[in-house]
CSV table of C-alpha atoms and ligand atoms in Angstrom, one decimal:
chain,number,residue,atom,x,y,z
A,74,MET,CA,8.5,-6.7,2.0
A,75,HIS,CA,9.1,-3.0,1.9
A,76,ILE,CA,5.1,-2.5,1.1
A,77,THR,CA,4.0,1.1,-0.2
A,78,VAL,CA,0.3,1.7,-0.4
A,79,ILE,CA,-1.0,4.5,-2.3
A,80,GLY,CA,-3.8,6.8,-1.1
A,81,VAL,CA,-5.2,6.2,2.3
A,82,GLY,CA,-8.9,5.5,2.4
A,83,HIS,CA,-10.7,2.6,3.0
A,84,VAL,CA,-9.1,0.2,0.9
A,85,GLY,CA,-5.5,1.5,0.7
A,86,LEU,CA,-6.0,2.9,5.5
A,87,VAL,CA,-7.3,-1.3,6.5
A,88,SER,CA,-4.4,-2.5,3.9
A,89,ALA,CA,-2.0,-1.5,4.5
A,90,ALA,CA,-2.2,-2.7,8.3
A,91,ALA,CA,-3.3,-5.4,7.5
A,92,PHE,CA,0.4,-6.1,5.7
A,93,ALA,CA,1.9,-4.0,8.3
A,94,ARG,CA,0.0,-7.1,10.5
A,95,TRP,CA,1.3,-10.2,8.8
A,96,GLY,CA,5.3,-8.9,9.2
A,97,HIS,CA,5.6,-6.4,6.2
A,98,GLU,CA,7.5,-2.7,7.0
A,99,VAL,CA,4.8,-1.1,5.5
A,100,VAL,CA,4.8,2.3,4.3
A,101,GLY,CA,1.6,4.8,3.5
A,102,TYR,CA,1.2,7.3,1.3
A,103,ASP,CA,-1.4,10.1,0.3
A,104,ASP,CA,-1.1,13.4,-1.2
A,105,ASP,CA,-3.8,15.3,0.9
A,106,PRO,CA,-1.2,16.3,3.8
A,107,ARG,CA,-4.2,16.5,6.4
A,108,LYS,CA,-5.4,12.8,5.8
A,109,ILE,CA,-1.1,11.9,6.6
A,110,ASP,CA,-1.3,14.9,10.2
A,111,THR,CA,-4.1,12.2,10.8
A,112,LEU,CA,-3.2,9.3,10.3
A,113,ARG,CA,0.4,9.7,12.2
A,114,SER,CA,-1.6,12.1,15.0
A,115,GLY,CA,-2.8,7.3,15.8
A,116,ARG,CA,-6.4,8.3,14.0
A,117,ALA,CA,-8.5,6.8,10.8
A,118,TRP,CA,-9.4,10.7,9.0
A,119,PHE,CA,-13.0,7.3,8.5
A,120,HIS,CA,-15.4,5.9,10.9
A,121,GLU,CA,-14.8,1.9,10.9
A,122,PRO,CA,-14.0,0.1,13.5
A,123,GLY,CA,-11.2,-1.8,15.2
A,124,LEU,CA,-9.4,0.1,12.4
A,125,ASP,CA,-7.9,2.5,14.8
A,126,ASP,CA,-6.1,-0.4,17.3
A,127,LEU,CA,-5.1,-2.3,14.1
A,128,MET,CA,-3.4,0.9,13.4
A,129,ARG,CA,-1.5,1.5,16.0
A,130,ALA,CA,-0.1,-1.3,16.9
A,131,GLN,CA,1.5,-0.8,13.9
A,132,VAL,CA,2.7,1.8,13.9
A,133,GLU,CA,4.1,1.4,17.6
A,134,ALA,CA,5.3,-2.4,16.1
A,135,GLY,CA,7.2,-0.1,13.6
A,136,ARG,CA,6.0,-1.6,11.0
A,137,LEU,CA,3.6,0.2,9.3
A,138,THR,CA,4.4,4.8,8.8
A,139,PHE,CA,3.4,7.7,6.9
A,140,THR,CA,4.6,10.5,4.1
A,141,GLY,CA,3.1,12.3,1.7
A,142,ASP,CA,6.8,13.2,0.4
A,143,PRO,CA,6.9,10.7,-2.5
A,144,ASP,CA,10.3,10.2,-3.1
A,145,ALA,CA,10.2,8.4,0.7
A,146,ALA,CA,7.3,6.5,-0.5
A,147,PHE,CA,8.5,4.7,-2.9
A,148,ALA,CA,12.5,4.4,-1.9
A,149,ASP,CA,12.6,0.9,-0.8
A,150,ALA,CA,9.4,-0.4,-2.0
A,151,GLU,CA,9.6,-3.5,-3.8
A,152,VAL,CA,5.6,-4.0,-3.7
A,153,VAL,CA,3.6,-0.7,-4.8
A,154,PHE,CA,-0.7,-1.0,-3.9
A,155,VAL,CA,-2.5,1.4,-6.1
A,156,CYS,CA,-6.3,2.1,-3.1
A,157,VAL,CA,-6.6,5.3,-4.9
A,158,GLY,CA,-10.1,6.7,-6.4
A,159,THR,CA,-12.3,5.9,-9.3
A,160,PRO,CA,-14.6,8.2,-9.9
A,161,PRO,CA,-17.6,7.8,-11.6
A,162,LEU,CA,-17.7,10.4,-14.9
A,163,PRO,CA,-20.3,11.9,-16.1
A,164,GLY,CA,-20.3,8.7,-18.8
A,165,GLY,CA,-20.5,6.3,-16.8
A,166,GLY,CA,-16.8,4.9,-16.7
A,167,PRO,CA,-14.7,5.9,-13.5
A,168,ASN,CA,-12.0,8.6,-13.3
A,169,LEU,CA,-8.4,6.4,-14.3
A,170,SER,CA,-6.2,9.3,-14.2
A,171,PHE,CA,-5.3,8.9,-10.1
A,172,VAL,CA,-4.3,5.4,-11.4
A,173,GLU,CA,-2.6,6.3,-14.2
A,174,ALA,CA,-1.1,9.6,-12.1
A,175,VAL,CA,0.4,6.5,-9.7
A,176,GLY,CA,1.8,4.5,-13.5
A,177,ARG,CA,4.0,7.6,-13.8
A,178,SER,CA,5.3,8.6,-10.4
A,179,VAL,CA,6.7,4.8,-10.0
A,180,VAL,CA,8.9,4.8,-13.0
A,181,GLU,CA,10.3,8.8,-12.0
A,182,HIS,CA,10.8,7.8,-7.6
A,183,ALA,CA,10.6,3.4,-8.4
A,184,ARG,CA,14.6,2.9,-7.0
A,185,ARG,CA,14.8,-0.7,-7.6
A,186,ASP,CA,12.7,-3.7,-9.2
A,187,THR,CA,9.0,-2.9,-8.1
A,188,LEU,CA,5.6,-4.6,-9.1
A,189,LEU,CA,2.3,-2.4,-9.4
A,190,VAL,CA,-0.6,-3.6,-8.5
A,191,GLU,CA,-4.2,-2.3,-8.8
A,192,LYS,CA,-6.2,-2.6,-6.2
A,193,SER,CA,-8.6,0.4,-6.6
A,194,THR,CA,-11.0,-0.8,-8.5
A,195,VAL,CA,-11.4,-0.8,-12.4
A,196,PRO,CA,-12.4,-2.5,-15.6
A,197,ALA,CA,-10.8,-4.7,-17.1
A,198,ASN,CA,-7.6,-3.4,-19.8
A,199,THR,CA,-6.8,-1.4,-16.8
A,200,GLY,CA,-3.4,-3.4,-16.4
A,201,LYS,CA,-2.4,-2.4,-20.1
A,202,ARG,CA,-3.0,0.8,-20.2
A,203,LEU,CA,-1.2,1.2,-17.0
A,204,GLU,CA,2.2,-1.0,-19.1
A,205,GLN,CA,1.5,1.0,-22.0
A,206,VAL,CA,1.9,4.0,-19.7
A,207,ILE,CA,5.1,2.7,-17.7
A,208,ALA,CA,6.9,1.7,-20.9
A,209,ARG,CA,6.5,5.1,-22.5
A,210,GLU,CA,7.9,7.3,-19.0
A,211,SER,CA,10.4,5.1,-17.6
A,212,LYS,CA,11.9,5.1,-21.9
A,213,ARG,CA,11.4,8.8,-21.6
A,214,LEU,CA,12.8,9.0,-17.7
A,215,GLY,CA,15.8,6.7,-18.7
A,216,ASN,CA,14.4,4.1,-15.9
A,217,GLY,CA,15.3,0.5,-16.2
A,218,ASN,CA,15.0,-1.0,-12.8
A,219,ARG,CA,12.1,-3.8,-14.2
A,220,ILE,CA,8.1,-2.1,-13.0
A,221,GLU,CA,4.9,-4.7,-13.8
A,222,VAL,CA,1.6,-4.7,-12.7
A,223,ALA,CA,-0.4,-6.9,-11.3
A,224,SER,CA,-4.4,-7.0,-9.9
A,225,ASN,CA,-5.9,-7.8,-7.3
A,226,PRO,CA,-8.7,-6.6,-6.1
A,227,GLU,CA,-10.3,-6.2,-2.7
A,228,PHE,CA,-13.1,-7.3,-1.1
A,229,LEU,CA,-13.1,-5.3,1.9
A,230,LYS,CA,-17.3,-4.1,3.4
A,231,GLU,CA,-16.8,-1.1,5.0
A,232,GLY,CA,-17.5,-0.8,8.6
A,233,ALA,CA,-16.5,-5.0,8.2
A,234,ALA,CA,-13.5,-3.7,6.7
A,235,VAL,CA,-10.6,-5.0,9.1
A,236,GLN,CA,-12.5,-8.7,10.0
A,237,ASP,CA,-12.9,-9.2,6.0
A,238,THR,CA,-9.3,-8.3,5.1
A,239,LEU,CA,-7.7,-9.5,8.0
A,240,HIS,CA,-10.2,-13.2,7.5
A,241,PRO,CA,-11.1,-12.6,3.7
A,242,ASP,CA,-13.6,-15.5,2.1
A,243,ARG,CA,-10.6,-15.7,-0.8
A,244,ILE,CA,-7.4,-14.2,-2.3
A,245,VAL,CA,-7.2,-12.8,-6.4
A,246,TYR,CA,-3.9,-11.9,-8.1
A,247,GLY,CA,-3.5,-11.7,-11.6
A,248,THR,CA,-0.3,-11.4,-12.9
A,249,SER,CA,1.4,-11.4,-15.9
A,250,SER,CA,5.1,-13.2,-15.3
A,251,ALA,CA,6.0,-16.1,-12.4
A,252,TRP,CA,8.2,-13.3,-11.0
A,253,GLY,CA,4.9,-10.8,-9.9
A,254,ARG,CA,3.0,-14.5,-8.6
A,255,ASP,CA,6.2,-14.6,-6.9
A,256,VAL,CA,5.0,-11.6,-4.2
A,257,LEU,CA,2.2,-11.9,-4.0
A,258,ARG,CA,2.9,-15.4,-3.1
A,259,GLU,CA,5.0,-13.4,-0.7
A,260,VAL,CA,3.1,-10.7,0.0
A,261,TYR,CA,-0.2,-13.0,1.3
A,262,ALA,CA,1.5,-15.8,2.2
A,263,PRO,CA,0.8,-15.2,5.8
A,264,LEU,CA,-2.2,-14.8,5.2
A,265,VAL,CA,-2.2,-18.0,3.2
A,266,GLU,CA,-0.3,-20.4,6.1
A,267,GLN,CA,-2.4,-19.4,9.0
A,268,ASP,CA,-6.0,-19.5,7.9
A,269,GLN,CA,-6.5,-21.2,4.5
A,270,VAL,CA,-7.4,-19.0,2.6
A,271,PRO,CA,-8.8,-19.9,-0.8
A,272,VAL,CA,-6.6,-17.9,-3.7
A,273,VAL,CA,-7.3,-17.6,-7.4
A,274,GLU,CA,-4.1,-16.9,-9.3
A,275,THR,CA,-4.8,-15.6,-12.6
A,276,ASP,CA,-4.0,-13.5,-15.3
A,277,VAL,CA,-4.8,-9.7,-14.7
A,278,ALA,CA,-7.4,-9.2,-16.9
A,279,THR,CA,-9.7,-11.7,-15.3
A,280,ALA,CA,-8.7,-10.7,-12.3
A,281,GLU,CA,-9.9,-7.1,-12.9
A,282,LEU,CA,-12.8,-8.8,-14.1
A,283,ILE,CA,-13.7,-10.8,-11.2
A,284,LYS,CA,-14.2,-8.1,-8.8
A,285,HIS,CA,-16.2,-6.2,-10.7
A,286,ALA,CA,-18.6,-9.0,-12.0
A,287,SER,CA,-19.0,-9.5,-8.5
A,288,ASN,CA,-19.5,-6.3,-7.2
A,289,ALA,CA,-22.1,-6.8,-10.5
A,290,PHE,CA,-23.3,-10.0,-9.3
A,291,LEU,CA,-24.6,-8.6,-5.1
A,292,ALA,CA,-25.9,-5.2,-6.3
A,293,THR,CA,-27.9,-7.0,-9.0
A,294,ARG,CA,-29.3,-9.4,-5.6
A,295,ILE,CA,-30.1,-6.6,-4.3
A,296,SER,CA,-32.5,-5.4,-7.0
A,297,PHE,CA,-33.9,-9.0,-7.7
A,298,ILE,CA,-35.5,-9.4,-4.9
A,299,ASN,CA,-36.7,-5.4,-4.7
A,300,ALA,CA,-38.4,-6.0,-6.9
A,301,VAL,CA,-39.7,-9.4,-5.6
A,302,ALA,CA,-40.5,-7.2,-2.2
A,303,GLN,CA,-43.2,-5.0,-5.3
A,304,ILE,CA,-44.6,-7.9,-6.3
A,305,CYS,CA,-45.0,-9.0,-2.5
A,306,ASP,CA,-46.8,-5.5,-1.9
A,307,ARG,CA,-49.3,-6.0,-4.3
A,308,VAL,CA,-50.5,-9.2,-3.9
A,309,GLY,CA,-49.9,-9.2,0.3
A,310,ALA,CA,-46.3,-11.6,0.9
A,311,ASP,CA,-43.7,-10.9,2.0
A,312,VAL,CA,-40.3,-10.7,0.8
A,313,SER,CA,-38.5,-10.9,4.1
A,314,VAL,CA,-39.6,-15.0,4.9
A,315,VAL,CA,-39.7,-15.6,0.3
A,316,ALA,CA,-35.8,-14.7,0.9
A,317,GLU,CA,-35.6,-16.6,3.5
A,318,GLY,CA,-37.6,-19.0,1.6
A,319,MET,CA,-35.2,-18.4,-0.6
A,320,GLY,CA,-32.0,-18.9,1.3
A,321,HIS,CA,-32.0,-22.2,2.0
A,322,ASP,CA,-31.4,-23.6,-1.3
A,323,VAL,CA,-27.8,-23.4,-0.7
A,324,ARG,CA,-27.5,-22.4,-4.6
A,325,ILE,CA,-28.8,-19.6,-3.7
A,326,GLY,CA,-27.3,-18.6,-0.2
A,327,HIS,CA,-28.9,-15.9,2.5
A,328,ARG,CA,-26.4,-13.1,1.7
A,329,PHE,CA,-28.1,-9.6,0.1
A,330,LEU,CA,-31.0,-10.4,-0.7
A,331,GLN,CA,-32.3,-7.8,2.0
A,332,ALA,CA,-35.0,-6.1,0.3
A,333,GLY,CA,-35.5,-1.6,1.4
A,334,LEU,CA,-34.5,1.8,0.3
A,335,GLY,CA,-31.8,0.0,-1.4
A,336,TYR,CA,-28.0,-0.5,-2.7
A,337,GLY,CA,-25.1,2.6,-1.7
A,338,GLY,CA,-21.9,3.4,-0.6
A,339,SER,CA,-18.7,3.7,-2.9
A,340,CYS,CA,-18.8,0.4,-5.6
A,341,PHE,CA,-21.6,-0.7,-6.2
A,342,PRO,CA,-23.6,1.9,-8.1
A,343,LYS,CA,-20.3,3.2,-9.6
A,344,ASP,CA,-18.9,-0.3,-10.0
A,345,VAL,CA,-22.5,-1.4,-12.2
A,346,ASP,CA,-22.1,1.7,-13.6
A,347,ALA,CA,-18.7,1.2,-14.4
A,348,PHE,CA,-19.1,-2.2,-15.8
A,349,ALA,CA,-22.6,-1.5,-18.1
A,350,HIS,CA,-20.3,1.3,-19.4
A,351,LEU,CA,-17.4,-0.7,-19.7
A,352,ALA,CA,-19.2,-3.8,-21.6
A,353,ALA,CA,-20.4,-1.3,-24.6
A,354,GLN,CA,-17.1,0.1,-25.0
A,355,VAL,CA,-16.0,-3.3,-25.8
A,356,GLY,CA,-19.5,-3.4,-27.9
A,357,TYR,CA,-22.6,-5.9,-25.4
A,358,ASP,CA,-25.1,-4.1,-24.5
A,359,PHE,CA,-25.7,-5.3,-21.0
A,360,GLN,CA,-29.1,-4.7,-20.3
A,361,LEU,CA,-29.5,-5.9,-17.3
A,362,LEU,CA,-27.6,-3.8,-15.6
A,363,GLU,CA,-29.2,-0.7,-17.0
A,364,GLU,CA,-32.5,-2.6,-15.3
A,365,VAL,CA,-30.7,-3.4,-11.4
A,366,ARG,CA,-29.6,0.3,-10.7
A,367,ARG,CA,-33.4,1.4,-12.8
A,368,ILE,CA,-35.0,-0.7,-9.5
A,369,ASN,CA,-32.1,0.5,-7.0
A,370,VAL,CA,-33.5,3.8,-7.9
A,371,GLY,CA,-37.8,2.8,-8.1
A,372,GLN,CA,-37.8,1.4,-4.2
A,373,ARG,CA,-36.8,5.9,-3.2
A,374,HIS,CA,-39.3,6.7,-5.6
A,375,TRP,CA,-42.0,4.3,-3.8
A,376,VAL,CA,-41.3,5.5,-0.8
A,377,MET,CA,-41.4,8.8,-1.5
A,378,ALA,CA,-44.9,7.7,-3.7
A,379,LYS,CA,-46.2,5.8,0.3
A,380,LEU,CA,-45.6,9.2,2.2
A,381,GLU,CA,-47.5,11.6,-0.6
A,382,GLN,CA,-50.1,8.4,-0.1
A,383,GLU,CA,-50.3,9.4,3.3
A,384,LEU,CA,-49.2,13.0,3.8
A,385,TRP,CA,-50.6,13.6,1.3
A,386,HIS,CA,-48.9,17.2,0.0
A,387,LEU,CA,-45.5,16.9,1.4
A,388,ASP,CA,-44.7,20.6,1.0
A,389,GLY,CA,-45.4,21.4,4.7
A,390,LYS,CA,-44.8,18.2,6.1
A,391,THR,CA,-41.9,17.6,8.5
A,392,VAL,CA,-39.7,14.4,7.7
A,393,ALA,CA,-37.7,12.6,10.0
A,394,VAL,CA,-34.9,10.8,7.9
A,395,LEU,CA,-33.1,7.9,10.5
A,396,GLY,CA,-30.0,7.5,9.5
A,397,ALA,CA,-28.3,8.6,6.8
A,398,ALA,CA,-24.4,6.4,6.0
A,399,PHE,CA,-25.6,4.0,3.6
A,400,LYS,CA,-25.1,1.7,5.8
A,401,PRO,CA,-25.0,0.6,9.4
A,402,GLY,CA,-21.7,0.9,11.1
A,403,THR,CA,-19.8,3.6,8.3
A,404,ASP,CA,-19.8,7.4,8.6
A,405,ASP,CA,-19.7,7.6,4.4
A,406,LEU,CA,-22.4,9.3,3.1
A,407,ARG,CA,-21.3,9.0,0.0
A,408,GLU,CA,-24.4,7.3,-2.8
A,409,SER,CA,-26.2,7.3,-0.2
A,410,PRO,CA,-29.8,6.2,-0.7
A,411,ALA,CA,-30.8,7.8,2.7
A,412,VAL,CA,-29.2,10.9,1.5
A,413,HIS,CA,-30.7,10.6,-1.9
A,414,LEU,CA,-34.4,10.4,-0.1
A,415,ALA,CA,-33.9,13.4,2.6
A,416,LYS,CA,-32.9,15.8,-0.6
A,417,GLU,CA,-35.7,13.9,-2.8
A,418,LEU,CA,-37.6,15.0,0.1
A,419,VAL,CA,-37.2,19.1,0.0
A,420,ASP,CA,-37.5,19.1,-3.4
A,421,ALA,CA,-41.3,18.0,-2.2
A,422,GLY,CA,-41.1,20.8,-0.2
A,423,ALA,CA,-40.3,18.6,3.2
A,424,GLU,CA,-39.0,19.4,5.8
A,425,VAL,CA,-36.0,17.2,7.1
A,426,ARG,CA,-34.6,16.0,10.2
A,427,VAL,CA,-31.6,13.6,9.9
A,428,HIS,CA,-30.7,11.2,12.5
A,429,ASP,CA,-27.4,9.6,12.6
A,430,PRO,CA,-25.5,8.1,15.9
A,431,VAL,CA,-22.3,8.6,13.8
A,432,ALA,CA,-22.8,10.5,10.3
A,433,LEU,CA,-23.5,14.0,10.7
A,434,ASP,CA,-20.4,15.4,10.8
A,435,ASN,CA,-19.8,14.7,8.0
A,436,LEU,CA,-23.6,15.3,6.9
A,437,ALA,CA,-23.1,19.0,8.3
A,438,ARG,CA,-20.0,19.4,5.6
A,439,GLU,CA,-21.3,17.5,2.6
A,440,GLN,CA,-24.9,17.9,2.4
A,441,PRO,CA,-25.6,21.8,4.6
A,442,GLN,CA,-28.8,22.6,3.6
A,443,LEU,CA,-30.2,18.5,5.6
A,444,PRO,CA,-30.3,19.6,9.4
A,445,GLY,CA,-28.7,16.7,11.3
A,446,TYR,CA,-30.7,15.9,14.5
A,447,PRO,CA,-28.3,14.1,17.0
A,448,GLU,CA,-30.7,13.1,19.0
A,449,VAL,CA,-33.4,10.4,17.7
A,450,GLU,CA,-36.8,11.6,19.9
A,451,ASP,CA,-35.8,15.9,18.7
A,452,ALA,CA,-36.0,14.4,15.2
A,453,LEU,CA,-38.9,12.4,15.7
A,454,ASP,CA,-40.7,15.3,18.4
A,455,GLY,CA,-44.4,17.2,16.7
A,456,ALA,CA,-42.4,15.7,13.1
A,457,HIS,CA,-45.4,13.7,10.0
A,458,ALA,CA,-44.4,11.2,9.3
A,459,ALA,CA,-40.5,9.1,9.4
A,460,VAL,CA,-38.8,6.9,7.3
A,461,VAL,CA,-36.5,4.5,8.4
A,462,ALA,CA,-33.5,5.3,5.5
A,463,THR,CA,-30.6,3.0,7.3
A,464,ASP,CA,-31.3,-0.9,9.3
A,465,TRP,CA,-28.9,0.8,12.5
A,466,PRO,CA,-29.2,-1.3,15.3
A,467,GLU,CA,-29.8,1.8,16.8
A,468,TYR,CA,-33.3,2.4,15.5
A,469,THR,CA,-34.2,-1.6,15.3
A,470,ALA,CA,-34.3,-1.3,19.0
A,471,LEU,CA,-36.5,1.1,19.4
A,472,PRO,CA,-40.0,0.6,20.3
A,473,ALA,CA,-43.2,1.5,18.6
A,474,THR,CA,-44.5,3.8,21.9
A,475,THR,CA,-41.2,6.1,20.7
A,476,PHE,CA,-43.3,6.5,17.3
A,477,GLN,CA,-46.5,6.8,18.4
A,478,GLU,CA,-45.5,9.5,21.6
A,479,ARG,CA,-43.4,12.1,19.0
A,480,LEU,CA,-44.5,12.3,16.4
A,481,ALA,CA,-47.4,14.3,15.3
A,482,TYR,CA,-49.0,11.8,13.1
A,483,PRO,CA,-48.2,8.0,13.3
A,484,ILE,CA,-46.9,7.4,10.8
A,485,LEU,CA,-43.7,5.9,10.0
A,486,ILE,CA,-42.1,3.8,7.1
A,487,ASP,CA,-39.6,0.7,7.5
A,488,ALA,CA,-38.0,1.6,4.9
A,489,ARG,CA,-35.1,-1.7,5.9
A,490,ASN,CA,-37.8,-3.6,7.0
A,491,VAL,CA,-36.2,-3.7,10.6
A,492,TYR,CA,-39.6,-4.1,12.8
A,493,ASP,CA,-41.8,-6.8,13.0
A,494,PRO,CA,-45.3,-5.1,11.5
A,495,ASP,CA,-47.5,-6.7,13.3
A,496,ALA,CA,-46.0,-5.0,16.9
A,497,MET,CA,-45.8,-1.6,14.7
A,498,LEU,CA,-50.0,-1.6,14.0
A,499,ASP,CA,-50.7,-3.9,16.9
A,500,ALA,CA,-49.5,-0.3,18.9
A,501,GLY,CA,-52.3,1.9,16.1
A,502,LEU,CA,-48.6,2.8,13.7
A,503,HIS,CA,-49.6,3.7,10.3
A,504,TYR,CA,-46.8,1.6,9.5
A,505,HIS,CA,-45.3,0.9,6.4
A,506,ALA,CA,-42.8,-2.3,4.8
A,507,LEU,CA,-41.3,-2.5,2.1
A,508,GLY,CA,-42.9,-5.8,0.9
A,509,ARG,CA,-44.5,-7.0,4.4
A,510,ARG,CA,-47.2,-6.8,6.1
A,511,SER,CA,-48.7,-2.7,5.8
A,512,ILE,CA,-51.0,-0.9,7.0
A,513,ASP,CA,-52.5,-1.8,3.3
A,514,THR,CA,-52.6,-5.3,3.5
A,515,ARG,CA,-53.1,-6.3,7.0
A,516,PRO,CA,-55.8,-8.9,6.8
A,517,VAL,CA,-59.1,-7.3,8.2
B,830,UDX,C1,-19.3,-3.3,-1.5
B,830,UDX,C2,-18.6,-5.0,-2.0
B,830,UDX,O1,-20.3,-5.4,-0.1
B,830,UDX,C3,-17.7,-5.6,-0.9
B,830,UDX,O2,-17.0,-7.0,-1.5
B,830,UDX,C4,-16.5,-4.5,-2.2
B,830,UDX,O3,-15.4,-4.5,-2.2
B,830,UDX,C5,-16.8,-3.0,-1.8
B,830,UDX,O4,-18.5,-2.7,-2.0
B,830,UDX,P1,-20.3,-2.4,1.4
B,830,UDX,O5,-19.6,-1.4,-0.1
B,830,UDX,O6,-18.7,-1.6,2.0
B,830,UDX,O7,-19.3,-3.8,-0.2
B,830,UDX,O8,-21.6,-1.9,1.5
B,830,UDX,P2,-22.2,-3.6,1.8
B,830,UDX,O9,-22.5,-4.0,2.8
B,830,UDX,O10,-21.5,-3.9,0.1
B,830,UDX,O11,-24.2,-2.9,0.7
B,830,UDX,C6,-23.8,-2.4,0.2
B,830,UDX,C7,-25.0,-1.3,-0.3
B,830,UDX,O12,-26.1,-2.5,-0.5
B,830,UDX,C8,-26.0,-0.7,1.2
B,830,UDX,O13,-26.8,0.9,0.5
B,830,UDX,C9,-26.5,-2.0,1.8
B,830,UDX,O14,-26.9,-1.5,2.7
B,830,UDX,C10,-27.5,-2.2,0.5
B,830,UDX,N1,-28.3,-3.7,1.1
B,830,UDX,C11,-27.2,-5.0,1.2
B,830,UDX,C12,-28.9,-4.1,0.9
B,830,UDX,O15,-29.6,-3.2,0.3
B,830,UDX,N2,-29.9,-5.4,1.1
B,830,UDX,C13,-29.2,-5.8,0.9
B,830,UDX,O16,-28.8,-7.6,1.2
B,830,UDX,C14,-27.0,-5.9,0.9
């Protein structure tokens, strides 16, 4: 099939490369010429394991091209995937103006019947608004082609995006006609035949809602276990063992029960807000989601409180923050709890030193007030305390002696619960975990 992907961010670029791998002819379009130039030179413009190789193989096979020219992008397209950003607005809802712009653009440039598929995460009923835009523009411009809207949410995780896209847990799409459904069946046929992936075929609003409900539910699990961690801290229990014990119940499962500094990234914070906003718009007060957000933000305040407990005043103290990315395996800093924490430390008067294995270039660009340290040891040398803010394997591998020898005071806040508490405490560190054995709760 001839597929066009609008927006070459995480979702768009990985999807485009995957569609090409399944044998389709794919054009990636973006209005940012720098991104197109980088992609044409054979590299992704962000860090994502395995993506450069996948992309290059498809470009070399002649199935994947990139353009910044909308005429060239839409000319042959039978299916257009909308993968543009939906950044949060101050009121909590997402900014859908980029999605609307694609709706107008497709009418202006489409030369054949086109299925316009939302892949960006959008609130339920965005499809209806898009259909309205398309109907008005088609009339205005006299475009008689059939242009129909569908929803096909993407569930990929950054850092595992290639694997998630090539081997998804499920495919969800919502369409409003048998034609739209058949087009999407054809797009995914190679994957379904190869992997027997479960497919959920539904209407557009239901597909849109599946995405928001999934992300809000996962964020709720994380906040739930973080609230449990608070209780564990107070009663001297170990949240990681509580999570393990809960997870053996097949109805609960083990994943997304890792307590720590909370969730970040371009999806969970935005989607929790957007889902609460949509609920309010349709007359339901989804207070659970407000609480999920409150618990999430509370986790970094908890770390600040532990630092103050140890260091008294943060003003004039130096704190090494290990990790800047919102999770390991990515250089993405969007809504990163590590960055939020580092900024709160600066606001409290502390000098921060931020280490990250891959995100320091982005940090220098996006948060120039936060000094980046390419070597962990340099970040630790002479600092009054260290906080593990992102669970990079590089930090898990650090022995207690590195902290002992480098830090001015041997204070370690393990805000991602990556170390064995006993090993850290036995080494003489003032070790604080979140909801696990710490210097405060160790039995005498
Ligand atoms: C998420 C969804 O998982 C994915 O399905 C959707 O398409 C986009 O949003 P992503 O933001 O890439 O993906 O990261 P994810 O791995 O889900 O982690 C999100 C945040 O939650 C990270 O900050 C991570 O550190 C945190 N997290 C995750 C926890 O704090 N505890 C956990 O148990 C799991």
